[in-house]
Coordinates of C-alpha atoms in Angstrom, one line a residue:
M1 CA -36.8 -17.2 2.0
I2 CA -33.3 -17.9 3.2
F3 CA -32.0 -16.4 -0.1
I4 CA -34.0 -13.2 0.6
R5 CA -33.0 -12.9 4.2
K6 CA -29.3 -13.4 3.7
S7 CA -28.8 -12.0 0.2
F8 CA -28.6 -8.3 -0.6
G9 CA -29.7 -9.1 -4.2
G10 CA -32.7 -11.0 -2.8
K11 CA -33.7 -8.1 -0.6
L12 CA -33.3 -5.8 -3.6
A13 CA -35.5 -8.1 -5.7
L14 CA -38.1 -8.2 -3.0
I15 CA -38.1 -4.4 -2.8
Y16 CA -38.5 -4.2 -6.6
G17 CA -41.3 -6.8 -6.5
L18 CA -43.1 -5.1 -3.6
L19 CA -42.7 -1.7 -5.3
F20 CA -44.1 -3.0 -8.6
I21 CA -47.0 -4.7 -6.9
S22 CA -47.8 -1.5 -5.0
V23 CA -47.7 0.5 -8.2
V24 CA -49.9 -2.0 -10.0
A25 CA -52.3 -2.1 -7.0
I26 CA -52.6 1.6 -6.8
A27 CA -53.0 1.9 -10.6
S28 CA -55.6 -0.8 -10.6
F29 CA -57.5 0.8 -7.8
F30 CA -57.7 4.2 -9.6
A31 CA -58.6 2.4 -12.9
F32 CA -61.4 0.6 -11.2
R33 CA -62.6 3.8 -9.6
S34 CA -62.4 5.5 -13.0
V35 CA -64.3 2.8 -14.7
E36 CA -66.8 2.7 -11.9
S37 CA -67.3 6.5 -12.0
R38 CA -67.7 6.4 -15.8
A39 CA -70.2 3.6 -15.6
L40 CA -72.2 5.3 -12.9
A41 CA -72.2 8.5 -14.9
Q42 CA -73.5 6.8 -18.0
L43 CA -76.1 5.0 -15.9
E44 CA -77.2 8.2 -14.3
E45 CA -77.5 9.9 -17.7
S46 CA -79.7 6.9 -18.9
M47 CA -81.8 7.1 -15.7
V48 CA -82.3 10.9 -16.0
L49 CA -83.5 10.4 -19.5
Q50 CA -85.9 7.6 -18.4
A51 CA -87.1 9.7 -15.5
H52 CA -87.9 12.6 -17.6
L53 CA -89.8 10.4 -20.1
I54 CA -91.8 8.7 -17.3
S55 CA -92.5 12.1 -15.7
H56 CA -94.4 13.2 -18.8
L57 CA -96.6 10.2 -18.4
L58 CA -97.6 11.0 -14.9
N59 CA -100.6 13.3 -15.0
P60 CA -100.8 15.7 -12.1
T61 CA -104.4 14.6 -11.5
L62 CA -103.1 11.2 -10.5
F63 CA -101.8 12.7 -7.3
Q64 CA -105.3 13.2 -6.1
T65 CA -106.5 10.7 -3.6
E66 CA -109.4 9.4 -5.7
H67 CA -107.0 8.6 -8.5
R68 CA -104.4 7.0 -6.3
P69 CA -105.1 3.4 -7.5
E70 CA -104.5 4.5 -11.1
L71 CA -101.2 6.0 -10.1
I72 CA -100.1 2.8 -8.4
K73 CA -101.0 0.7 -11.4
L74 CA -99.3 3.1 -13.8
V75 CA -96.1 3.2 -11.8
R76 CA -96.0 -0.6 -11.6
D77 CA -96.5 -0.9 -15.3
L78 CA -93.9 1.7 -16.1
G79 CA -91.4 0.0 -13.7
M80 CA -91.9 -3.3 -15.5
E81 CA -91.4 -1.6 -18.9
A82 CA -88.3 0.3 -17.7
K83 CA -87.0 -2.7 -15.7
A84 CA -86.3 -0.3 -12.9
R85 CA -87.9 0.4 -9.6
L86 CA -90.1 3.5 -9.7
T87 CA -91.3 5.4 -6.7
V88 CA -93.5 8.5 -6.5
I89 CA -93.2 10.6 -3.3
D90 CA -95.2 13.6 -2.3
T91 CA -93.6 16.8 -1.0
S92 CA -94.0 15.6 2.6
G93 CA -92.0 12.4 2.0
V94 CA -94.9 10.0 1.9
V95 CA -94.5 7.2 -0.7
L96 CA -97.6 7.4 -3.0
A97 CA -96.6 4.6 -5.3
D98 CA -93.8 2.0 -5.8
S99 CA -93.3 -0.4 -8.6
Q100 CA -92.1 -3.1 -6.3
I101 CA -94.4 -2.6 -3.3
S102 CA -98.1 -3.5 -3.3
A103 CA -100.8 -0.9 -2.4
D104 CA -101.4 -2.7 0.9
Q105 CA -97.8 -2.3 2.0
L106 CA -97.4 1.3 1.0
E107 CA -98.6 2.5 4.4
E108 CA -95.8 0.5 6.1
V109 CA -93.1 2.2 4.1
E110 CA -91.1 4.8 6.0
N111 CA -91.1 8.4 5.2
H112 CA -88.5 9.3 2.4
Q113 CA -88.4 13.0 3.0
W114 CA -84.9 13.0 4.3
R115 CA -83.4 10.8 1.7
P116 CA -80.6 12.7 -0.1
E117 CA -82.0 12.1 -3.6
V118 CA -85.5 13.2 -2.4
Q119 CA -84.1 16.4 -0.7
A120 CA -82.2 17.4 -3.9
A121 CA -85.3 16.8 -6.1
L122 CA -87.6 18.8 -3.7
R123 CA -85.2 21.7 -4.1
G124 CA -85.8 21.5 -7.8
G125 CA -82.7 19.7 -8.8
I126 CA -81.7 16.1 -9.7
G127 CA -80.6 14.0 -6.7
T128 CA -78.6 10.8 -6.7
D129 CA -77.5 8.4 -4.0
I130 CA -76.2 4.9 -3.6
H131 CA -77.3 2.9 -0.7
F132 CA -78.6 -0.5 0.4
S133 CA -82.3 -0.9 0.1
R134 CA -83.8 -2.6 3.1
T135 CA -87.0 -3.2 1.1
V136 CA -85.6 -5.2 -1.8
R137 CA -82.3 -6.1 0.0
V138 CA -80.0 -4.9 -2.8
K139 CA -77.5 -2.1 -3.1
M140 CA -79.0 0.3 -5.6
L141 CA -78.4 3.6 -7.4
Y142 CA -81.2 6.1 -6.7
L143 CA -82.1 9.1 -8.8
G144 CA -84.8 11.6 -8.1
I145 CA -86.3 14.4 -10.2
P146 CA -89.0 16.9 -9.2
L147 CA -92.6 16.5 -10.6
E148 CA -93.8 20.0 -11.4
T149 CA -96.9 21.7 -12.8
Q150 CA -97.0 25.3 -13.6
G151 CA -93.7 25.9 -11.7
A152 CA -94.9 24.2 -8.5
V153 CA -93.4 20.9 -7.2
L154 CA -96.1 18.3 -6.7
G155 CA -93.7 15.5 -5.6
V156 CA -90.7 13.5 -6.6
L157 CA -90.2 10.7 -9.1
R158 CA -87.5 8.4 -8.0
I159 CA -86.0 5.8 -10.2
A160 CA -83.7 3.1 -8.8
L161 CA -81.5 0.5 -10.5
P162 CA -79.5 -2.2 -8.9
L163 CA -75.7 -1.9 -9.3
D164 CA -75.4 -5.5 -10.7
S165 CA -74.7 -4.1 -14.2
V166 CA -72.0 -1.8 -12.9
N167 CA -70.4 -4.7 -11.0
T168 CA -70.6 -6.9 -14.1
M169 CA -68.9 -4.2 -16.1
L170 CA -66.2 -3.9 -13.4
R171 CA -65.7 -7.6 -13.3
S172 CA -65.3 -7.7 -17.1
V173 CA -62.6 -5.0 -16.8
A174 CA -61.0 -6.5 -13.7
K175 CA -60.3 -9.9 -15.2
P176 CA -58.0 -8.9 -18.1
L177 CA -56.5 -6.2 -15.9
L178 CA -55.7 -8.7 -13.2
I179 CA -54.3 -11.2 -15.7
S180 CA -52.1 -8.5 -17.2
A181 CA -51.0 -7.3 -13.7
S182 CA -50.2 -10.9 -12.7
I183 CA -48.1 -11.5 -15.8
G184 CA -46.3 -8.1 -15.2
I185 CA -45.6 -8.9 -11.6
L186 CA -44.4 -12.4 -12.5
F187 CA -42.1 -11.0 -15.1
V188 CA -40.8 -8.3 -12.8
L189 CA -40.2 -10.9 -10.0
V190 CA -38.3 -13.2 -12.4
F191 CA -36.3 -10.3 -13.8
S192 CA -35.7 -9.0 -10.3
F193 CA -34.5 -12.3 -9.0
G194 CA -32.3 -12.8 -12.0
L195 CA -30.8 -9.3 -11.5
A196 CA -30.6 -10.0 -7.8
R197 CA -28.6 -13.2 -8.4
L198 CA -26.2 -11.3 -10.7
I199 CA -25.8 -8.5 -8.2
S200 CA -25.4 -11.0 -5.4
K201 CA -22.7 -12.9 -7.3
Q202 CA -20.8 -9.7 -7.8
I203 CA -21.4 -8.5 -4.2
G204 CA -20.3 -12.0 -3.1
K205 CA -17.0 -11.4 -4.8
L206 CA -16.6 -8.1 -3.0
K207 CA -17.6 -9.8 0.3
D208 CA -15.1 -12.7 -0.2
A209 CA -12.4 -10.2 -0.9
A210 CA -13.3 -8.1 2.2
Q211 CA -13.1 -11.3 4.3
R212 CA -9.8 -12.2 2.9
Y213 CA -8.5 -8.7 3.6
A214 CA -9.8 -9.0 7.1
R215 CA -7.8 -12.3 7.5
G216 CA -4.7 -10.5 6.3
D217 CA -4.7 -11.9 2.7
L218 CA -4.1 -8.7 0.7
T219 CA -2.9 -10.5 -2.4
H220 CA -6.4 -11.4 -3.6
K221 CA -7.9 -9.3 -6.4
V222 CA -11.6 -8.7 -7.2
L223 CA -12.5 -9.2 -10.9
I224 CA -15.8 -7.6 -11.9
H225 CA -16.5 -6.5 -15.4
S226 CA -19.9 -4.9 -15.1
K227 CA -19.1 -1.4 -16.4
D228 CA -20.9 0.2 -13.4
E229 CA -20.3 1.3 -9.8
L230 CA -19.6 -2.2 -8.7
E231 CA -16.6 -2.4 -11.1
I232 CA -15.4 0.9 -9.8
L233 CA -15.8 -0.3 -6.2
A234 CA -13.9 -3.6 -7.0
E235 CA -11.0 -1.6 -8.6
A236 CA -11.0 0.7 -5.5
M237 CA -10.8 -2.3 -3.2
N238 CA -7.9 -3.7 -5.3
Q239 CA -6.0 -0.4 -5.1
M240 CA -6.8 -0.2 -1.3
A241 CA -5.4 -3.8 -0.8
G242 CA -2.3 -2.9 -2.7
T243 CA -1.7 0.2 -0.8
L244 CA -2.4 -1.5 2.5
R245 CA -0.1 -4.3 1.6
K246 CA 2.7 -1.8 0.8
R247 CA 2.0 0.1 4.1
I248 CA 1.9 -3.1 6.1
Q249 CA 5.2 -4.2 4.6
E250 CA 6.7 -0.8 5.5
V251 CA 5.4 -1.0 9.0
E252 CA 6.5 -4.6 9.5
G253 CA 9.9 -3.6 8.2
E254 CA 10.2 -0.7 10.6
R255 CA 8.8 -2.9 13.4
A256 CA 11.4 -5.6 12.6
K257 CA 14.2 -3.0 12.7
F258 CA 12.9 -1.5 15.9
S259 CA 12.5 -5.0 17.4
A260 CA 16.0 -6.0 16.3
V261 CA 17.5 -2.8 17.8
L262 CA 15.4 -3.1 21.0
T263 CA 16.2 -6.8 21.4
N264 CA 20.0 -6.4 20.9
M265 CA 20.4 -3.2 22.9
A266 CA 22.8 -3.5 25.7
D267 CA 20.6 -1.0 27.7
G268 CA 17.4 -2.1 29.2
V269 CA 14.2 -0.5 28.0
I270 CA 10.8 -0.5 29.8
A271 CA 7.7 1.2 28.5
V272 CA 4.8 2.0 30.9
D273 CA 1.3 3.5 30.6
A274 CA -0.1 6.5 32.6
R275 CA -0.8 4.2 35.5
N276 CA 2.8 2.8 35.7
K277 CA 1.7 -0.6 34.2
I278 CA 4.4 -2.2 32.2
L279 CA 3.6 -2.5 28.5
M280 CA 6.9 -3.7 27.1
M281 CA 10.4 -4.6 28.2
N282 CA 13.4 -5.8 26.2
P283 CA 15.7 -8.8 27.0
S284 CA 18.4 -6.5 28.6
A285 CA 15.8 -5.2 31.1
E286 CA 14.8 -8.8 31.8
K287 CA 18.4 -9.7 32.5
I288 CA 19.1 -6.6 34.6
F289 CA 16.1 -7.1 36.9
G290 CA 15.9 -10.9 36.7
V291 CA 12.2 -10.9 35.6
R292 CA 10.5 -12.3 32.6
K293 CA 8.5 -10.0 30.4
E294 CA 5.6 -12.6 30.3
Y295 CA 5.3 -12.0 34.1
A296 CA 6.0 -8.3 34.1
C297 CA 3.8 -7.0 31.3
E298 CA 0.4 -5.7 32.3
R299 CA 1.5 -5.6 35.9
P300 CA 2.2 -2.4 37.9
F301 CA 5.9 -1.4 37.8
I302 CA 6.3 -1.6 41.6
E303 CA 4.8 -5.1 41.6
A304 CA 7.1 -6.4 38.9
I305 CA 10.4 -4.6 39.7
R306 CA 9.8 -3.9 43.4
N307 CA 11.9 -0.7 43.6
K308 CA 10.2 2.3 45.1
K309 CA 12.7 4.8 43.9
L310 CA 12.4 3.7 40.2
D311 CA 8.6 3.7 40.5
E312 CA 8.6 7.2 41.9
M313 CA 10.9 8.4 39.1
L314 CA 8.4 7.0 36.5
A315 CA 5.5 8.7 38.2
L316 CA 7.4 12.0 38.4
S317 CA 8.5 11.9 34.8
I318 CA 5.0 11.2 33.5
R319 CA 3.4 13.8 35.8
E320 CA 5.8 16.6 34.8
Q321 CA 6.4 15.4 31.2
R322 CA 10.2 15.7 31.4
L323 CA 13.4 13.7 31.5
V324 CA 14.5 12.4 34.9
S325 CA 18.0 10.8 35.3
T326 CA 19.9 9.3 38.2
E327 CA 22.3 6.6 39.2
I328 CA 21.1 3.9 41.6
D329 CA 22.6 0.9 43.4
L330 CA 20.6 -2.3 43.6
P331 CA 22.1 -4.5 46.3
Q332 CA 19.2 -7.0 45.9
W333 CA 20.3 -7.7 42.3
G334 CA 23.9 -8.6 42.9
N335 CA 25.1 -5.1 43.9
K336 CA 24.4 -3.7 40.5
N337 CA 25.1 0.0 39.6
L338 CA 22.5 1.4 37.2
R339 CA 22.2 4.7 35.3
V340 CA 18.5 5.3 34.8
S341 CA 16.8 7.8 32.5
V342 CA 13.0 8.2 32.4
L343 CA 11.2 10.3 29.8
G344 CA 7.5 11.1 30.2
I345 CA 5.9 11.4 26.7
S346 CA 2.1 11.3 27.3
R347 CA -0.6 11.2 30.0
A348 CA -3.1 9.2 27.9
D349 CA -4.3 5.9 29.4
D350 CA -4.3 4.1 26.1
R351 CA -0.7 5.0 25.0
I352 CA 2.9 4.6 26.1
A353 CA 3.2 7.3 28.8
G354 CA 6.8 6.8 29.9
I355 CA 10.0 5.1 28.7
M356 CA 12.7 4.0 31.1
V357 CA 16.2 3.3 29.8
I358 CA 18.5 1.4 32.2
S359 CA 22.3 1.2 31.6
D360 CA 24.1 -1.4 33.7
I361 CA 27.3 0.4 34.7
S362 CA 28.4 -2.2 37.2
E363 CA 31.3 -3.3 35.0
I364 CA 32.3 0.3 34.4
R365 CA 32.3 1.0 38.1
R366 CA 34.2 -2.3 38.8
L367 CA 36.8 -1.4 36.2
E368 CA 37.1 2.1 37.6
N369 CA 37.7 0.6 41.0
L370 CA 40.2 -1.8 39.6
R371 CA 42.0 1.0 37.9
K372 CA 42.1 3.0 41.1
E373 CA 43.2 0.0 43.0
F374 CA 45.8 -0.8 40.3
V375 CA 47.2 2.7 40.3
A376 CA 47.3 2.7 44.1
N377 CA 49.0 -0.7 44.2
V378 CA 51.5 0.1 41.5
S379 CA 52.3 3.4 43.2
H380 CA 52.8 1.6 46.5
E381 CA 54.9 -1.2 45.0
L382 CA 57.1 1.3 43.2
R383 CA 57.3 3.7 46.1
T384 CA 58.6 1.1 48.5
P385 CA 61.9 0.1 46.7
L386 CA 62.4 3.7 45.4
T387 CA 62.1 5.1 49.0
S388 CA 64.5 2.4 50.1
L389 CA 67.0 3.3 47.3
H390 CA 66.7 7.0 48.0
G391 CA 67.4 6.3 51.7
F392 CA 70.5 4.2 51.0
I393 CA 71.8 6.8 48.5
E394 CA 71.4 9.6 51.1
T395 CA 73.1 7.4 53.7
L396 CA 76.0 6.7 51.4
R397 CA 76.4 10.3 50.4
G398 CA 76.3 11.2 54.1
G399 CA 79.6 9.4 54.8
A400 CA 78.7 5.7 54.9
L401 CA 80.5 5.3 51.6
A402 CA 83.9 5.6 53.5
D403 CA 83.0 2.5 55.5
S404 CA 83.6 -0.4 53.0
V405 CA 81.7 -2.9 55.1
K406 CA 78.6 -0.7 55.4
S407 CA 78.8 0.5 51.9
Q408 CA 78.9 -3.1 50.5
E409 CA 75.9 -4.0 52.7
F410 CA 74.0 -0.9 51.4
L411 CA 74.9 -1.7 47.9
K412 CA 73.6 -5.3 48.2
M413 CA 70.3 -4.0 49.6
M414 CA 70.1 -1.5 46.7
E415 CA 70.7 -4.3 44.3
E416 CA 67.9 -6.3 45.8
D417 CA 65.5 -3.3 45.6
S418 CA 66.6 -2.7 42.0
N419 CA 65.9 -6.4 41.1
R420 CA 62.5 -6.1 42.8
L421 CA 61.8 -3.0 40.7
T422 CA 62.9 -4.8 37.5
K423 CA 60.8 -7.9 38.4
L424 CA 57.8 -5.7 39.0
I425 CA 58.2 -3.8 35.8
D426 CA 58.7 -7.1 33.9
D427 CA 55.6 -8.6 35.4
L428 CA 53.6 -5.5 34.6
L429 CA 54.8 -5.6 31.0
D430 CA 53.9 -9.3 30.8
L431 CA 50.5 -8.7 32.2
S432 CA 49.9 -5.8 29.9
R433 CA 50.9 -8.0 26.9
V434 CA 48.7 -10.9 27.7
E435 CA 45.7 -8.6 28.5
A436 CA 46.1 -6.6 25.3
E437 CA 43.7 -7.4 22.4
E438 CA 46.6 -7.6 19.9
F439 CA 48.2 -10.5 22.0
V440 CA 48.4 -13.5 19.6
L441 CA 49.4 -17.0 20.7
E442 CA 51.9 -18.9 18.6
T443 CA 50.7 -22.3 19.5
K444 CA 52.7 -25.4 18.7
T445 CA 52.5 -29.1 19.6
L446 CA 54.8 -29.3 22.7
S447 CA 55.9 -32.2 24.8
L448 CA 54.7 -31.4 28.3
A449 CA 57.5 -33.3 29.9
E450 CA 60.2 -31.3 28.0
Q451 CA 58.6 -27.9 29.0
A452 CA 58.4 -29.0 32.6
D453 CA 62.0 -30.1 32.6
K454 CA 63.1 -26.6 31.3
A455 CA 61.1 -24.8 34.0
V456 CA 62.5 -27.1 36.7
A457 CA 66.1 -26.6 35.4
F458 CA 65.6 -22.8 35.5
L459 CA 64.5 -23.0 39.2
N460 CA 66.8 -25.7 40.3
R461 CA 69.1 -23.4 42.3
R462 CA 66.0 -22.1 44.2
F463 CA 65.1 -25.7 45.1
E464 CA 68.6 -26.3 46.4
E465 CA 68.7 -23.1 48.5
K466 CA 65.5 -24.1 50.4
K467 CA 66.3 -27.8 50.3
I468 CA 63.0 -28.5 48.7
T469 CA 62.4 -31.9 47.2
L470 CA 60.8 -31.8 43.7
E471 CA 58.9 -34.8 42.5
N472 CA 58.4 -34.4 38.8
R473 CA 55.8 -37.0 37.8
I474 CA 55.3 -35.5 34.3
K475 CA 58.8 -36.9 33.4
T476 CA 57.5 -40.4 33.9
D477 CA 54.8 -39.9 31.3
P478 CA 56.6 -38.3 28.3
G479 CA 53.7 -39.1 25.8
I480 CA 51.6 -36.2 26.9
N481 CA 51.5 -33.4 24.2
V482 CA 49.7 -30.1 24.4
S483 CA 48.9 -27.3 22.0
A484 CA 50.4 -24.2 23.5
D485 CA 52.6 -21.1 23.1
P486 CA 56.2 -22.2 24.2
D487 CA 57.0 -18.9 26.0
G488 CA 53.6 -18.7 27.6
L489 CA 53.7 -22.3 28.9
R490 CA 57.2 -21.8 30.2
Q491 CA 56.1 -18.6 32.1
V492 CA 53.1 -20.5 33.6
F493 CA 55.4 -23.3 34.9
V494 CA 58.0 -20.9 36.2
N495 CA 55.4 -18.6 38.0
L496 CA 53.6 -21.6 39.7
L497 CA 56.8 -23.4 40.7
D498 CA 58.4 -20.1 41.9
N499 CA 55.3 -19.3 43.9
A500 CA 55.4 -22.8 45.4
V501 CA 59.1 -22.4 46.4
K502 CA 58.5 -19.0 48.0
F503 CA 55.8 -20.2 50.3
S504 CA 57.2 -23.6 51.1
R505 CA 59.2 -24.3 54.3
E506 CA 62.7 -25.6 54.2
N507 CA 62.9 -29.3 53.5
G508 CA 59.5 -29.1 52.0
K509 CA 58.2 -31.0 48.9
I510 CA 56.7 -29.9 45.6
I511 CA 54.9 -32.4 43.4
L512 CA 54.5 -31.6 39.6
S513 CA 52.0 -33.9 37.8
A514 CA 49.7 -34.1 34.8
V515 CA 46.8 -36.2 33.6
Q516 CA 45.0 -36.2 30.2
E517 CA 41.2 -35.8 30.6
G518 CA 39.6 -36.2 27.1
D519 CA 40.6 -33.3 25.0
W520 CA 42.4 -31.5 27.8
V521 CA 45.5 -32.0 29.9
R522 CA 45.3 -31.0 33.6
V523 CA 48.6 -30.0 35.2
T524 CA 48.9 -29.7 39.0
V525 CA 51.6 -28.0 41.1
E526 CA 51.2 -29.1 44.8
D527 CA 53.3 -27.9 47.7
T528 CA 53.6 -28.4 51.4
G529 CA 53.8 -24.8 52.3
C530 CA 51.9 -22.5 54.6
G531 CA 48.7 -22.7 52.7
I532 CA 46.0 -20.1 52.0
P533 CA 43.1 -19.1 54.3
A534 CA 39.7 -20.2 52.8
G535 CA 38.4 -16.6 52.6
A536 CA 41.4 -15.6 50.4
I537 CA 41.3 -18.4 47.9
P538 CA 38.7 -16.7 45.5
R539 CA 41.0 -13.7 45.2
V540 CA 44.5 -15.3 44.7
F541 CA 44.4 -14.7 40.9
E542 CA 43.7 -11.0 41.3
R543 CA 46.4 -8.4 40.5
F544 CA 48.5 -7.3 43.5
F545 CA 46.6 -9.6 45.8
R546 CA 48.7 -11.0 48.6
V547 CA 47.6 -13.2 51.5
D548 CA 50.5 -12.0 53.7
K549 CA 51.7 -8.7 52.2
A550 CA 54.7 -8.3 54.4
R551 CA 56.0 -11.8 53.9
S552 CA 55.3 -11.8 50.2
R553 CA 57.2 -8.5 49.7
E554 CA 60.0 -9.8 51.8
L555 CA 60.2 -12.9 49.5
G556 CA 60.3 -10.7 46.4
G557 CA 56.8 -11.3 45.2
T558 CA 55.0 -8.6 43.1
G559 CA 51.5 -9.9 43.5
L560 CA 51.2 -10.3 39.7
G561 CA 52.4 -13.8 39.0
L562 CA 49.2 -15.7 39.5
S563 CA 47.2 -13.1 37.6
I564 CA 49.7 -13.6 34.6
V565 CA 49.2 -17.4 34.9
K566 CA 45.4 -17.0 34.8
H567 CA 45.5 -14.7 31.7
I568 CA 47.9 -17.0 29.8
V569 CA 45.9 -20.2 30.5
E570 CA 42.6 -18.6 29.6
A571 CA 44.1 -17.3 26.4
H572 CA 44.7 -21.0 25.5
G573 CA 41.1 -21.7 26.3
G574 CA 41.8 -23.4 29.6
N575 CA 41.2 -22.6 33.2
V576 CA 43.0 -22.3 36.5
S577 CA 42.0 -23.4 40.0
C578 CA 43.3 -23.3 43.5
Q579 CA 42.8 -25.7 46.4
S580 CA 44.4 -25.0 49.7
E581 CA 44.4 -25.9 53.4
F582 CA 45.8 -23.3 55.6
G583 CA 49.0 -24.5 57.3
R584 CA 49.3 -27.6 55.2
G585 CA 49.9 -26.5 51.6
S586 CA 48.2 -25.6 48.3
R587 CA 47.4 -27.2 45.0
F588 CA 47.3 -25.1 41.8
A589 CA 46.0 -26.6 38.6
F590 CA 45.6 -25.5 35.0
T591 CA 44.3 -27.1 31.8
L592 CA 45.6 -27.0 28.2
P593 CA 44.3 -28.5 25.0
A594 CA 45.6 -32.0 24.5
V595 CA 47.2 -33.2 21.2
S596 CA 46.7 -36.8 20.1
A597 CA 49.9 -38.9 19.8
K598 CA 49.0 -39.6 16.2

């Protein structure tokens, strides 16, 4: 039963079996009815013949009352001879004689006028009927013929035979028919179940293949060699699996390309549905808004990003199905400047309805501001000495050249402005060189003590003019070697020492020291100068930044020295730092790669 319930072949076998049983049952039913009809017809013919023979023996005079006993005796004798029940009935339906009923009981017999066989006989025909006899308690076949004399019907002769003979004949036919039908049914069931198992096995292969396909295993092939529709179906499934595998590979390839492009895009991308719920966002969008996609996806845009203007842009673009672009500042995300474009592509709830592309232009804006500031600073720095030179030239041309004392004084000032212009241009060229992409370091193994001595010797006159004491502690540790570009390292030392001299008071002190920390050497330049306010320390390495602009310009500073130091040190892979206490001095430090003594 489990096989039948769960197996298509079993169900098919059951259907075949039931169909065959139904056909056999219907055929048997009609065969029985045919045999029964034929047997009854033969029996009726025999009974008609007997009835006619017996009717010739019944003298019409026997119907008279005085001859009634003779009629009863004759009927009883004839019934015994014919082995049938004989009944004589007058035209009013009264039973005059019956071979199986005594004379005393005839009066108790009911009127037979309305019996079908009697009615037919009274009309001059032959009547038949099958019904249960309450007298003898047996189902019988009744046949009635009219008893006539000179064309007038005197009564009815009815002959009745029990149907035992017919039933016996039917049973004799039913037994072999039943045996044959049983054998046929058994054979059909066995054949059907065999065929069902074969079909089930083949369908099982198809089912197994379909389940494998559902699990994603499209490499499996169905092998059926039945030369029928199942083989065609198996081949179709194999072709379908191959086509699906090819299509899936193409889709996965395209998806991988799309995912790689989307993941590595510098611009942020966010996709939303028609209700502004986030469906997808790439890593750049996560970085820009500082939110993880695991949190943002399936949430409303306003809940995940929390920016009303962007949410309204999305809604407008989806509603009007057009491109909406704008630039927006986000102070809450580190003063970011964003260029945002939103395209509405659908209004369907189950599809991507809008795509937002976010470009972080903060760095572009910062560089633009730096460029503007740089141009303004350079213009200002160049204009000041040029204006001064122009004024001195006009003064000299106006007659001051005749005064030798004044002219010498003006010429000295013009020389100082010229030197300042030269220094500014040189610093700009140096800064441009170290910032350029083609700038290449020519690193060598250098003795830090030797490089420090050269820088100190170069600035020795400056130290003497301001009566500054220099404590060179690097000289006491000559074993420290670094990997650096000689010209770059010399410029770092000179810029830091020159800066320390400028902002140190007379009779001040500068300490130059170095210490090796693992794979790096940290060099420190410490002075006892005026120091730097705490708020200005983070900006001291910016181009043209001056803590005290008037004093710095008076001392000949261009505002580029520390920026050049920062770029050179970072080009070596190191870093620079500044510590200062306003009014008490500053400490500048930088690191360079160390070289082992070996």
